[in-house]
Short mmCIF file of C-alpha atoms in Angstrom, two decimals:
data_model
loop_
_atom_site.label_atom_id
_atom_site.label_comp_id
_atom_site.label_asym_id
_atom_site.label_seq_id
_atom_site.Cartn_x
_atom_site.Cartn_y
_atom_site.Cartn_z
CA MET A 1154 7.23 -14.94 1.60
CA SER A 1155 8.93 -13.53 -1.51
CA TRP A 1156 12.30 -11.83 -0.89
CA SER A 1157 12.08 -10.08 -4.35
CA SER A 1158 8.73 -8.50 -3.41
CA ILE A 1159 10.14 -7.47 0.05
CA SER A 1160 13.13 -5.95 -1.34
CA ALA A 1161 11.25 -4.15 -4.04
CA LEU A 1162 9.10 -2.63 -1.26
CA VAL A 1163 11.93 -1.49 0.54
CA LEU A 1164 13.73 -0.26 -2.47
CA ARG A 1165 10.79 1.91 -3.03
CA TYR A 1166 10.94 3.24 0.25
CA LEU A 1167 14.71 3.95 0.04
CA TYR A 1168 14.23 5.81 -3.24
CA LEU A 1169 11.88 8.16 -1.60
CA TYR A 1170 14.63 9.14 0.92
CA THR A 1171 17.51 9.41 -1.34
CA ARG A 1172 15.43 11.35 -3.89
CA ASN A 1173 14.39 13.88 -1.45
CA PRO A 1174 16.83 14.39 1.32
CA ILE A 1175 14.54 16.85 2.92
CA ARG A 1176 12.83 13.89 4.25
CA MET A 1177 15.48 13.20 6.58
CA ILE A 1178 14.42 16.24 8.65
CA GLU A 1179 11.46 14.19 9.77
CA LEU A 1180 13.75 11.31 11.03
CA LEU A 1181 16.43 13.74 12.47
CA PHE A 1182 14.78 17.03 13.39
CA TRP A 1183 12.32 15.87 16.00
CA PRO A 1184 14.51 13.45 18.01
CA LEU A 1185 17.03 16.12 18.12
CA VAL A 1186 14.50 18.56 19.51
CA HIS A 1187 13.58 16.23 22.03
CA LEU A 1188 17.05 15.16 22.94
CA LEU A 1189 18.25 18.92 23.41
CA VAL A 1190 15.05 19.75 25.63
CA TRP A 1191 15.37 16.67 27.86
CA GLY A 1192 19.13 17.00 27.89
CA PHE A 1193 19.04 20.71 29.03
CA LEU A 1194 16.28 19.73 31.55
CA THR A 1195 18.34 17.11 33.03
CA GLU A 1196 21.41 19.45 33.14
CA PHE A 1197 19.07 22.03 34.92
CA LEU A 1198 17.80 19.18 37.40
CA GLN A 1199 21.10 18.07 38.18
CA LYS A 1200 22.51 21.55 39.02
CA HIS A 1201 19.40 22.49 41.22
CA THR A 1202 18.87 19.15 43.05
CA THR A 1203 20.59 17.55 45.89
CA ASP A 1204 23.03 14.81 45.69
CA SER A 1205 20.85 12.04 46.39
CA PHE A 1206 19.30 11.44 43.05
CA PRO A 1207 21.33 13.45 40.43
CA HIS A 1208 22.42 10.20 38.67
CA GLU A 1209 18.78 8.97 37.94
CA ILE A 1210 17.99 12.22 36.12
CA THR A 1211 20.26 11.21 33.45
CA TYR A 1212 17.69 8.21 32.79
CA LEU A 1213 15.50 11.03 31.01
CA ILE A 1214 18.10 11.06 28.09
CA GLY A 1215 18.19 7.33 27.90
CA ALA A 1216 14.43 7.32 27.80
CA VAL A 1217 14.40 9.81 25.10
CA ILE A 1218 16.73 7.44 22.89
CA LEU A 1219 14.52 4.38 23.80
CA TRP A 1220 11.26 5.83 23.14
CA ASP A 1221 12.39 7.06 19.79
CA VAL A 1222 13.24 3.52 18.81
CA LEU A 1223 9.79 2.66 19.64
CA PHE A 1224 8.29 5.47 17.82
CA ARG A 1225 10.45 5.12 14.61
CA ALA A 1226 9.75 1.52 14.38
CA GLN A 1227 5.84 2.17 14.59
CA GLN A 1228 6.05 5.05 12.03
CA GLY A 1229 8.09 2.72 9.70
CA VAL A 1230 4.99 0.46 9.48
CA ALA A 1231 2.32 3.07 9.42
CA ILE A 1232 3.70 5.64 7.33
CA PHE A 1233 4.75 2.95 4.84
CA PHE A 1234 1.09 2.34 4.02
CA LEU A 1235 0.36 6.13 4.04
CA GLU A 1236 3.02 6.92 1.49
CA ASP A 1237 1.02 4.52 -1.08
CA VAL A 1238 -2.11 6.16 -0.08
CA TRP A 1239 -0.59 9.79 -0.57
CA SER A 1240 0.74 8.71 -3.91
CA ARG A 1241 -2.44 6.90 -5.24
CA ASN A 1242 -0.21 3.94 -5.61
CA LEU A 1243 -2.22 1.60 -3.11
CA LEU A 1244 -4.02 -0.27 -5.86
CA ASN A 1245 -0.73 -0.92 -7.73
CA VAL A 1246 0.78 -2.43 -4.70
CA PHE A 1247 -2.14 -4.50 -3.65
CA ALA A 1248 -3.00 -5.70 -7.09
CA ALA A 1249 0.62 -6.80 -7.39
CA PRO A 1250 1.86 -10.23 -6.28
CA VAL A 1251 2.39 -9.17 -2.80
CA THR A 1252 1.17 -11.23 0.24
CA ASN A 1253 0.27 -9.66 3.63
CA ALA A 1254 3.54 -11.20 4.97
CA ASP A 1255 5.68 -9.50 2.30
CA TYR A 1256 4.05 -6.29 2.95
CA LEU A 1257 4.32 -6.60 6.70
CA PHE A 1258 8.09 -7.86 6.36
CA ALA A 1259 8.88 -4.85 4.38
CA THR A 1260 7.65 -2.36 6.73
CA TYR A 1261 9.33 -4.02 9.67
CA ILE A 1262 12.66 -3.52 7.74
CA VAL A 1263 11.72 0.00 7.06
CA GLY A 1264 10.90 0.53 10.54
CA PHE A 1265 14.43 -1.06 11.80
CA MET A 1266 15.95 1.16 9.30
CA ARG A 1267 14.14 4.29 10.59
CA ALA A 1268 14.90 3.35 14.16
CA THR A 1269 18.76 2.80 13.29
CA VAL A 1270 19.25 6.13 11.70
CA THR A 1271 17.62 8.04 14.53
CA SER A 1272 18.96 6.03 17.45
CA THR A 1273 22.50 6.30 16.03
CA LEU A 1274 22.09 10.00 15.94
CA LEU A 1275 20.70 10.35 19.38
CA VAL A 1276 23.37 7.91 20.87
CA VAL A 1277 26.09 10.01 19.44
CA LEU A 1278 24.84 13.14 20.44
CA SER A 1279 23.81 12.31 23.98
CA LEU A 1280 27.43 11.16 24.49
CA VAL A 1281 28.94 14.23 23.02
CA LEU A 1282 26.63 16.61 24.49
CA TYR A 1283 25.71 15.17 27.80
CA SER A 1284 28.38 12.62 28.44
CA PHE A 1285 25.51 10.03 28.61
CA ASN A 1286 26.40 6.53 27.54
CA ILE A 1287 23.47 4.28 26.84
CA PHE A 1288 26.03 1.40 26.24
CA THR A 1289 26.47 1.39 30.11
CA LEU A 1290 23.97 -1.46 29.77
CA SER A 1291 26.53 -3.23 27.54
CA TRP A 1292 24.97 -6.39 25.72
CA ALA A 1293 21.67 -6.26 27.61
CA LEU A 1294 20.77 -3.10 25.46
CA ILE A 1295 20.45 -5.21 22.36
CA PRO A 1296 17.37 -7.37 23.57
CA PHE A 1297 15.87 -4.51 25.05
CA LEU A 1298 16.18 -2.52 22.02
CA PHE A 1299 14.91 -5.37 19.96
CA ASN A 1300 11.81 -5.58 22.14
CA LEU A 1301 11.09 -1.72 21.68
CA LEU A 1302 11.30 -2.48 18.08
CA VAL A 1303 9.13 -5.49 18.05
CA PHE A 1304 6.47 -3.35 20.09
CA GLY A 1305 6.76 -0.43 17.55
CA TRP A 1306 6.07 -3.03 14.76
CA ALA A 1307 3.08 -4.17 16.65
CA LEU A 1308 1.66 -0.65 17.25
CA GLY A 1309 2.31 0.31 13.56
CA MET A 1310 0.25 -2.62 12.49
CA ILE A 1311 -2.47 -1.75 14.85
CA SER A 1312 -2.31 1.94 13.47
CA THR A 1313 -2.33 0.60 9.89
CA ALA A 1314 -5.22 -1.64 10.66
CA LEU A 1315 -7.19 1.07 12.27
CA ILE A 1316 -6.52 3.53 9.26
CA VAL A 1317 -7.56 1.04 6.84
CA ARG A 1318 -10.69 0.42 8.81
CA TRP A 1319 -11.84 3.99 9.35
CA GLY A 1320 -10.49 5.32 6.05
CA PRO A 1321 -8.37 8.48 5.13
CA ALA A 1322 -9.86 10.52 7.99
CA ALA A 1323 -7.96 8.38 10.55
CA GLU A 1324 -4.57 9.14 9.01
CA THR A 1325 -3.53 11.00 12.16
CA LEU A 1326 -3.56 7.63 14.07
CA ALA A 1327 -0.34 6.99 12.38
CA TRP A 1328 1.27 9.65 14.54
CA ALA A 1329 -1.09 9.30 17.67
CA VAL A 1330 -1.13 5.71 18.54
CA PRO A 1331 2.28 5.61 20.23
CA PHE A 1332 1.32 8.63 22.30
CA PHE A 1333 -1.80 6.97 23.56
CA ILE A 1334 0.41 4.48 25.46
CA GLN A 1335 3.39 6.92 26.48
CA PRO A 1336 1.77 8.25 29.69
CA PHE A 1337 1.26 4.56 30.95
CA ALA A 1338 4.52 3.01 29.65
CA ALA A 1339 6.74 4.38 32.50
CA VAL A 1340 9.14 6.21 30.00
CA PHE A 1341 10.19 9.13 31.89
CA TYR A 1342 9.21 8.06 35.48
CA PRO A 1343 9.40 4.72 37.38
CA LEU A 1344 6.31 2.39 37.35
CA ASN A 1345 6.02 2.66 41.19
CA ASP A 1346 5.48 6.34 41.22
CA LEU A 1347 2.24 5.85 38.91
CA PRO A 1348 -1.08 5.55 40.49
CA ALA A 1349 -2.15 1.82 41.47
CA GLY A 1350 -4.90 1.76 38.83
CA VAL A 1351 -2.60 2.92 36.08
CA GLN A 1352 0.09 0.49 37.05
CA VAL A 1353 -2.40 -2.34 35.92
CA ILE A 1354 -2.36 -0.76 32.40
CA SER A 1355 1.45 -0.10 32.45
CA LYS A 1356 2.12 -3.62 33.45
CA SER A 1357 0.24 -4.86 30.41
CA LEU A 1358 2.68 -2.95 28.08
CA PRO A 1359 5.97 -4.67 27.02
CA CYS A 1360 7.78 -1.30 26.77
CA THR A 1361 7.11 -0.59 30.33
CA TYR A 1362 9.46 -3.45 31.35
CA VAL A 1363 12.10 -2.18 28.84
CA PHE A 1364 11.98 1.49 30.23
CA GLU A 1365 12.16 -0.08 33.82
CA GLY A 1366 14.89 -2.36 32.79
CA MET A 1367 16.90 0.27 31.53
CA ARG A 1368 16.75 2.28 34.73
CA SER A 1369 17.49 -0.57 36.83
CA GLY A 1370 20.29 -1.74 34.62
CA LEU A 1371 22.02 1.64 34.72
CA ARG A 1372 21.62 2.00 38.40
CA ASP A 1373 22.79 -1.38 39.65
CA GLY A 1374 24.97 -2.46 36.62
CA VAL A 1375 22.87 -5.77 36.54
CA VAL A 1376 20.99 -6.93 33.72
CA PRO A 1377 17.25 -7.21 35.04
CA MET A 1378 16.35 -10.53 33.37
CA ASN A 1379 12.83 -10.55 34.58
CA ASP A 1380 12.13 -7.39 33.05
CA LEU A 1381 13.53 -8.79 29.65
CA LEU A 1382 11.49 -11.84 29.93
CA MET A 1383 8.21 -9.94 30.61
CA ALA A 1384 8.98 -7.67 27.80
CA THR A 1385 9.65 -10.50 25.39
CA GLY A 1386 6.55 -12.55 26.53
CA LEU A 1387 4.35 -9.82 26.13
CA ASN A 1388 5.67 -8.75 22.84
CA VAL A 1389 5.07 -12.36 21.28
CA VAL A 1390 1.35 -11.87 22.31
CA TYR A 1391 1.09 -8.31 20.99
CA LEU A 1392 2.99 -9.06 17.75
CA ALA A 1393 0.47 -12.22 17.18
CA LEU A 1394 -2.54 -10.20 18.02
CA ALA A 1395 -1.66 -7.23 15.96
CA GLY A 1396 -0.76 -9.49 12.92
CA LEU A 1397 -4.12 -11.18 13.48
CA LEU A 1398 -5.90 -7.83 13.47
CA PHE A 1399 -3.90 -6.59 10.24
CA VAL A 1400 -4.81 -9.86 8.40
CA ARG A 1401 -8.49 -9.69 9.41
CA VAL A 1402 -8.77 -5.92 8.60
CA MET A 1403 -7.34 -6.50 5.17
CA ALA A 1404 -9.91 -9.24 4.53
CA LYS A 1405 -12.59 -6.92 5.57
CA ALA A 1406 -11.16 -4.11 3.40
CA ARG A 1407 -11.45 -6.62 0.43
CA GLU A 1408 -15.04 -7.32 1.52
CA LYS A 1409 -15.86 -3.74 1.86
CA GLY A 1410 -13.97 -2.34 -1.04
CA LEU A 1411 -12.22 0.05 1.52
CA LEU A 1412 -8.77 -0.08 -0.39
CA THR A 1413 -10.50 1.28 -3.56
CA LYS A 1414 -11.89 4.08 -1.29
CA PHE A 1415 -8.35 5.12 -0.47
CA ALA A 1416 -7.40 4.98 -4.10
CA SER A 1417 -10.20 7.25 -5.03
CA GLN A 1418 -9.39 9.91 -2.48
CA MET B 1484 -13.34 -22.02 -27.26
CA SER B 1485 -10.38 -23.83 -25.56
CA GLN B 1486 -9.91 -23.14 -21.68
CA PRO B 1487 -10.67 -19.58 -21.28
CA VAL B 1488 -7.95 -17.16 -19.63
CA LEU B 1489 -10.45 -15.51 -17.57
CA SER B 1490 -13.74 -17.11 -16.58
CA VAL B 1491 -16.02 -14.71 -14.41
CA LYS B 1492 -18.78 -16.75 -12.74
CA LYS B 1493 -22.05 -15.19 -11.64
CA ILE B 1494 -20.02 -12.63 -9.44
CA THR B 1495 -22.16 -10.34 -7.27
CA LYS B 1496 -20.93 -7.42 -5.12
CA THR B 1497 -23.29 -5.77 -2.69
CA PHE B 1498 -22.29 -2.81 -0.54
CA GLY B 1499 -25.18 -2.76 2.38
CA ASP B 1500 -28.32 -2.29 0.43
CA PHE B 1501 -26.57 -1.17 -2.87
CA THR B 1502 -25.69 -3.87 -5.72
CA ALA B 1503 -22.81 -2.74 -7.61
CA VAL B 1504 -22.52 -6.16 -9.72
CA ASP B 1505 -25.34 -8.51 -10.01
CA GLN B 1506 -24.67 -11.99 -11.23
CA LEU B 1507 -21.88 -11.01 -13.83
CA SER B 1508 -20.60 -13.73 -16.03
CA PHE B 1509 -18.26 -13.68 -18.95
CA GLU B 1510 -15.25 -15.47 -20.25
CA ILE B 1511 -12.32 -14.27 -22.25
CA GLY B 1512 -10.32 -16.65 -24.68
CA LYS B 1513 -6.58 -16.72 -25.21
CA GLY B 1514 -5.52 -13.59 -27.13
CA LYS B 1515 -8.89 -11.95 -27.19
CA VAL B 1516 -9.85 -8.56 -26.05
CA LEU B 1517 -13.10 -8.07 -24.17
CA GLY B 1518 -14.58 -4.60 -23.74
CA LEU B 1519 -16.51 -3.99 -20.57
CA LEU B 1520 -18.86 -1.10 -21.22
CA GLY B 1521 -21.36 1.04 -19.50
CA ALA B 1522 -22.10 4.43 -17.93
CA ASN B 1523 -20.40 5.71 -14.55
CA GLY B 1524 -21.60 3.32 -11.78
CA ALA B 1525 -22.35 0.51 -14.05
CA GLY B 1526 -20.25 -1.63 -12.05
CA LYS B 1527 -17.04 -2.09 -14.44
CA THR B 1528 -14.38 -0.89 -12.20
CA THR B 1529 -15.76 -2.99 -9.21
CA ALA B 1530 -15.86 -6.02 -11.61
CA ILE B 1531 -12.27 -5.32 -12.68
CA ASN B 1532 -11.05 -4.98 -8.85
CA MET B 1533 -13.00 -8.32 -8.05
CA VAL B 1534 -10.90 -9.92 -10.84
CA LEU B 1535 -7.57 -8.39 -9.23
CA GLY B 1536 -8.72 -9.68 -5.91
CA ILE B 1537 -8.88 -6.37 -4.45
CA ILE B 1538 -12.54 -6.56 -3.61
CA SER B 1539 -13.90 -9.89 -2.83
CA PRO B 1540 -17.04 -10.97 -4.49
CA THR B 1541 -20.26 -11.39 -2.11
CA SER B 1542 -21.07 -14.52 -4.17
CA GLY B 1543 -19.73 -16.15 -7.40
CA GLY B 1544 -16.23 -16.85 -8.27
CA VAL B 1545 -13.36 -15.71 -10.60
CA GLU B 1546 -11.05 -18.34 -12.40
CA VAL B 1547 -7.81 -17.00 -14.07
CA PHE B 1548 -5.75 -19.65 -16.20
CA GLY B 1549 -8.01 -22.24 -15.01
CA GLU B 1550 -7.12 -21.43 -11.27
CA ASP B 1551 -9.46 -20.33 -8.52
CA LEU B 1552 -8.41 -16.66 -7.78
CA THR B 1553 -9.00 -16.82 -4.15
CA LYS B 1554 -6.85 -20.09 -3.89
CA SER B 1555 -3.92 -19.05 -6.22
CA ARG B 1556 -4.22 -15.23 -5.96
CA ILE B 1557 -0.43 -14.43 -5.76
CA ALA B 1558 0.51 -17.03 -8.64
CA ILE B 1559 -2.21 -15.73 -10.88
CA LEU B 1560 -1.21 -12.07 -10.18
CA ARG B 1561 2.38 -12.69 -11.28
CA ARG B 1562 1.03 -13.63 -14.67
CA MET B 1563 -1.23 -10.58 -15.14
CA ASN B 1564 -1.10 -6.83 -14.74
CA PHE B 1565 -3.32 -3.85 -14.87
CA CYS B 1566 -3.34 -0.24 -15.72
CA SER B 1567 -6.21 2.08 -14.40
CA THR B 1568 -6.72 5.79 -14.82
CA TYR B 1569 -7.48 5.89 -11.04
CA THR B 1570 -4.03 4.92 -10.00
CA GLN B 1571 -0.54 6.63 -10.14
CA LEU B 1572 2.97 5.48 -9.71
CA PRO B 1573 4.80 7.46 -6.83
CA GLY B 1574 5.31 10.94 -7.97
CA ASN B 1575 8.52 11.46 -6.16
CA LEU B 1576 10.36 8.62 -7.79
CA THR B 1577 11.90 8.80 -11.52
CA VAL B 1578 10.26 6.87 -14.27
CA ARG B 1579 13.02 4.34 -14.36
CA GLN B 1580 12.81 3.97 -10.39
CA ASN B 1581 9.21 3.14 -10.33
CA LEU B 1582 9.62 0.42 -13.28
CA LYS B 1583 12.44 -0.93 -11.22
CA VAL B 1584 10.45 -1.42 -8.10
CA PHE B 1585 7.47 -2.84 -9.97
CA GLY B 1586 9.92 -5.06 -12.16
CA LYS B 1587 11.07 -6.51 -8.99
CA LEU B 1588 7.71 -7.15 -7.49
CA TYR B 1589 6.77 -9.02 -10.63
CA ARG B 1590 10.01 -10.78 -10.83
CA VAL B 1591 10.65 -9.58 -14.15
CA LYS B 1592 14.00 -11.25 -15.85
CA ASN B 1593 16.75 -8.71 -17.52
CA LEU B 1594 14.74 -5.93 -15.86
CA LYS B 1595 16.95 -3.22 -17.14
CA GLN B 1596 16.53 -4.22 -20.82
CA ARG B 1597 12.74 -4.80 -20.29
CA ILE B 1598 12.57 -1.26 -19.01
CA ASP B 1599 14.15 0.00 -21.98
CA GLU B 1600 12.04 -2.09 -24.12
CA VAL B 1601 8.55 -0.88 -22.74
CA LEU B 1602 9.73 2.90 -22.58
CA GLY B 1603 10.66 2.59 -26.23
CA LEU B 1604 7.19 0.86 -26.85
CA LEU B 1605 5.48 3.73 -25.31
CA GLU B 1606 7.63 6.26 -27.01
CA ILE B 1607 9.02 8.02 -23.62
CA SER B 1608 12.44 6.67 -23.44
CA GLN B 1609 13.58 10.40 -23.05
CA LEU B 1610 11.73 10.49 -19.84
CA LYS B 1611 13.29 7.85 -17.86
CA ASP B 1612 15.27 9.85 -15.27
CA ARG B 1613 12.23 12.34 -14.96
CA VAL B 1614 10.53 12.58 -11.97
CA SER B 1615 6.97 10.71 -12.44
CA GLY B 1616 5.15 13.56 -10.51
CA HIS B 1617 6.45 16.07 -13.16
CA LEU B 1618 5.01 14.17 -16.14
CA SER B 1619 1.97 15.37 -18.09
CA ALA B 1620 -1.47 13.32 -17.83
CA GLY B 1621 -0.50 11.68 -21.21
CA GLU B 1622 3.14 10.76 -20.00
CA SER B 1623 1.80 9.52 -16.82
CA THR B 1624 -0.72 7.28 -18.76
CA ARG B 1625 1.92 5.71 -20.65
CA LEU B 1626 4.08 5.23 -17.87
CA ASN B 1627 1.13 3.37 -16.04
CA LEU B 1628 0.97 1.38 -19.20
CA CYS B 1629 4.84 0.59 -19.07
CA LYS B 1630 4.17 -0.61 -15.70
CA ALA B 1631 1.33 -2.90 -16.87
CA LEU B 1632 3.46 -4.34 -19.79
CA LEU B 1633 6.61 -4.98 -17.78
CA ASN B 1634 5.90 -8.50 -16.93
CA ARG B 1635 4.61 -9.64 -20.38
CA PRO B 1636 1.23 -10.38 -18.68
CA GLU B 1637 -0.86 -13.03 -20.14
CA LEU B 1638 -3.87 -11.33 -18.80
CA LEU B 1639 -3.87 -7.65 -18.99
CA LEU B 1640 -6.88 -5.39 -17.33
CA LEU B 1641 -7.19 -1.94 -18.72
CA ASP B 1642 -9.42 0.32 -16.72
CA GLU B 1643 -10.20 3.31 -18.87
CA PRO B 1644 -6.61 3.60 -20.20
CA THR B 1645 -7.36 6.71 -22.74
CA ALA B 1646 -9.49 8.60 -20.14
CA SER B 1647 -8.27 12.25 -20.18
CA LEU B 1648 -5.89 11.77 -23.13
CA ASP B 1649 -5.60 14.14 -25.84
CA PRO B 1650 -6.67 12.29 -29.58
CA ASP B 1651 -2.85 11.89 -30.53
CA ILE B 1652 -1.80 10.27 -27.22
CA ALA B 1653 -5.10 8.19 -27.19
CA ASP B 1654 -4.40 7.06 -30.58
CA LYS B 1655 -0.67 6.07 -29.65
CA VAL B 1656 -2.02 4.07 -26.65
CA ARG B 1657 -4.48 2.16 -28.68
CA LYS B 1658 -1.90 1.41 -31.27
CA VAL B 1659 0.27 0.00 -28.41
CA VAL B 1660 -2.47 -2.00 -27.11
CA LYS B 1661 -3.15 -3.59 -30.46
CA ARG B 1662 0.45 -4.30 -30.95
CA VAL B 1663 0.61 -6.05 -27.68
CA ARG B 1664 -2.57 -8.15 -28.48
CA ASP B 1665 -1.41 -9.07 -32.01
CA GLU B 1666 2.24 -9.74 -31.23
CA GLU B 1667 2.30 -11.22 -27.91
CA GLY B 1668 -1.25 -12.65 -27.94
CA THR B 1669 -2.15 -10.89 -24.54
CA THR B 1670 -5.69 -11.50 -23.40
CA MET B 1671 -7.30 -8.26 -22.33
CA LEU B 1672 -10.16 -6.98 -20.30
CA TYR B 1673 -10.70 -3.35 -21.44
CA THR B 1674 -12.98 -0.65 -19.96
CA SER B 1675 -13.33 2.59 -21.70
CA HIS B 1676 -16.03 5.46 -22.33
CA ASN B 1677 -14.39 6.18 -25.71
CA MET B 1678 -16.23 3.97 -28.17
CA ARG B 1679 -13.43 4.32 -30.83
CA ASP B 1680 -11.13 2.52 -28.58
CA VAL B 1681 -13.67 -0.20 -28.15
CA GLU B 1682 -14.34 -0.67 -31.76
CA GLU B 1683 -10.73 -0.67 -32.67
CA VAL B 1684 -9.48 -2.77 -29.88
CA CYS B 1685 -12.01 -5.38 -28.66
CA ASP B 1686 -13.14 -8.71 -30.27
CA GLU B 1687 -16.36 -8.60 -28.10
CA ILE B 1688 -18.07 -6.53 -25.77
CA VAL B 1689 -20.11 -6.72 -22.57
CA PHE B 1690 -22.58 -3.83 -21.92
CA MET B 1691 -23.42 -3.33 -18.15
CA HIS B 1692 -26.20 -1.39 -16.85
CA LYS B 1693 -26.54 -1.15 -12.91
CA GLY B 1694 -24.24 -4.03 -12.43
CA LYS B 1695 -26.04 -6.38 -14.68
CA ILE B 1696 -25.08 -7.42 -18.32
CA LEU B 1697 -27.36 -5.56 -20.63
CA VAL B 1698 -26.10 -7.22 -23.86
CA SER B 1699 -22.90 -9.04 -25.05
CA GLY B 1700 -21.55 -9.93 -28.39
CA THR B 1701 -19.35 -8.64 -31.01
CA ASN B 1702 -19.50 -5.10 -31.77
CA GLU B 1703 -21.67 -5.70 -34.69
CA GLU B 1704 -24.07 -7.91 -32.77
CA VAL B 1705 -24.55 -5.33 -30.11
CA LYS B 1706 -25.25 -2.61 -32.72
CA GLN B 1707 -27.83 -4.78 -34.35
CA HIS B 1708 -29.47 -5.45 -30.94
CA PHE B 1709 -30.19 -1.79 -30.54
CA GLU B 1710 -30.55 -0.95 -34.38
CA GLU B 1711 -28.01 1.50 -34.10
CA GLU B 1712 -25.12 2.65 -36.46
CA SER B 1713 -22.35 3.00 -33.91
CA LEU B 1714 -21.47 1.93 -30.52
CA GLU B 1715 -21.31 5.70 -29.53
CA ASP B 1716 -25.11 5.86 -30.26
CA VAL B 1717 -25.74 2.46 -28.37
CA PHE B 1718 -23.78 3.87 -25.10
CA ILE B 1719 -25.71 7.09 -25.27
CA ARG B 1720 -28.93 5.25 -25.47
CA VAL B 1721 -27.85 2.97 -22.66
CA ALA B 1722 -26.79 5.63 -20.62
CA ARG B 1723 -30.03 7.81 -21.06
CA SER B 1724 -32.54 4.99 -21.02
CA GLY B 1725 -30.97 1.77 -19.51
CA ASP B 1726 -33.78 0.75 -17.53
CA ILE B 1727 -36.14 0.90 -20.49
CA GLU B 1728 -33.70 -0.79 -22.74
CA ALA B 1729 -33.23 -3.72 -20.26
CA LYS B 1730 -36.88 -4.25 -20.10
CA ARG B 1731 -37.13 -4.19 -23.94
CA LEU B 1732 -34.33 -6.71 -24.27
CA LYS B 1733 -35.90 -9.00 -21.56
CA GLU B 1734 -39.21 -9.12 -23.26
CA ALA B 1735 -37.50 -9.73 -26.68
CA LYS B 1736 -35.62 -12.62 -25.06
CA LYS B 1737 -39.02 -14.24 -24.08
#
């Protein structure tokens, strides 16, 4: 890996945002809308339900924050590729001395930066607006967040690989892929409340254990190590498989001339 | 010829039933400019993309600086560069920002100074803080060429660098290409539909038709093959009756 290549690719991305502050809307607007909608819903439910579960309802806000970490990390990887497609710069990048590893590592950094910007905003606003403090989970929050970040990267690589394979018409996958798994990931509801058949799918997703762990940690005040270990183990598998898929699809793209098709769009 | 800078050995590229490049072979010696010519669809751009490693050959191989492209691709790419009319630099970055990004990608030393040099060479220093997307076609092409010259490439691939340029800007681009060739001894692979470019810039040419080499040699040799006065006439003849010419040349060889 070359740090010079990685930093150049990240710099390109930073220039995009500093030159066009309007792009920050994409990073800030939708997360803010989700927070407000789920925050107000939480307040409404708290007012109109019995005392037996008002506390659990606040988990919805935590779920919004954590989901956005995953989503922004995935977007960092997938949109990174599309930016080059849109600007007809793809061949310049892939004809430059950039390895797959350089490229992927740059997308990871961008995904991390995107997730950091959005989650910082959401954490602060959820505290100010709804008195919800995600840091009740203390240090355990960091490995949980890291797991979401890693799963986001894996989904981003899968999204990019599918777009490369199926061409520009598949661009929409950059936004759709995370939402394919959202219903199964126990983001807003506990795993046990899902139908038995669906739980099988849910248990194969690393993020399910993060959301379960968050609820359990906030409820009991104890770090659920089992959830953390399951999420980490599954993430290792997903990251390796997604990386393999990406490398294979790029090799296939060179064989079939797919990258040049993007350039001539 | 001493060890060639670029050696293309019987490369073939097929996409399903279609053969885009068929057993293409050529070499370019240090400091020489080879023109790769042919009508649209002849296989020039596919050949260039194989030299860049963006498309992998179905068979055959490419050696650059004596190294196998598939084995040492990254090290080779650091010493070469390319400029194509089919690519652009990100339109929402300024000229300087784009060159800074690519300068870092190619590990250019004294980058700031080098950026000023290439902008001066292409006579677009006044545009360095302009957003790239707001440049005219001619300015944009010159910016692409700036990017291609940033790392002082030993091998430069130019894919139709003067396409869509007005005669004045095309002339300026040609002069820069010649200056780089003469002063820095840069080896070049040059594709163009502009035969004036080719006659002024290229030492040798390879004429392609349907992925195959129809004829190769110096400008004069190629003109003699076809008994034409200019490359423009040769080009038109090949474009209009390439199959007949291919058959004729094959029989003449026998």
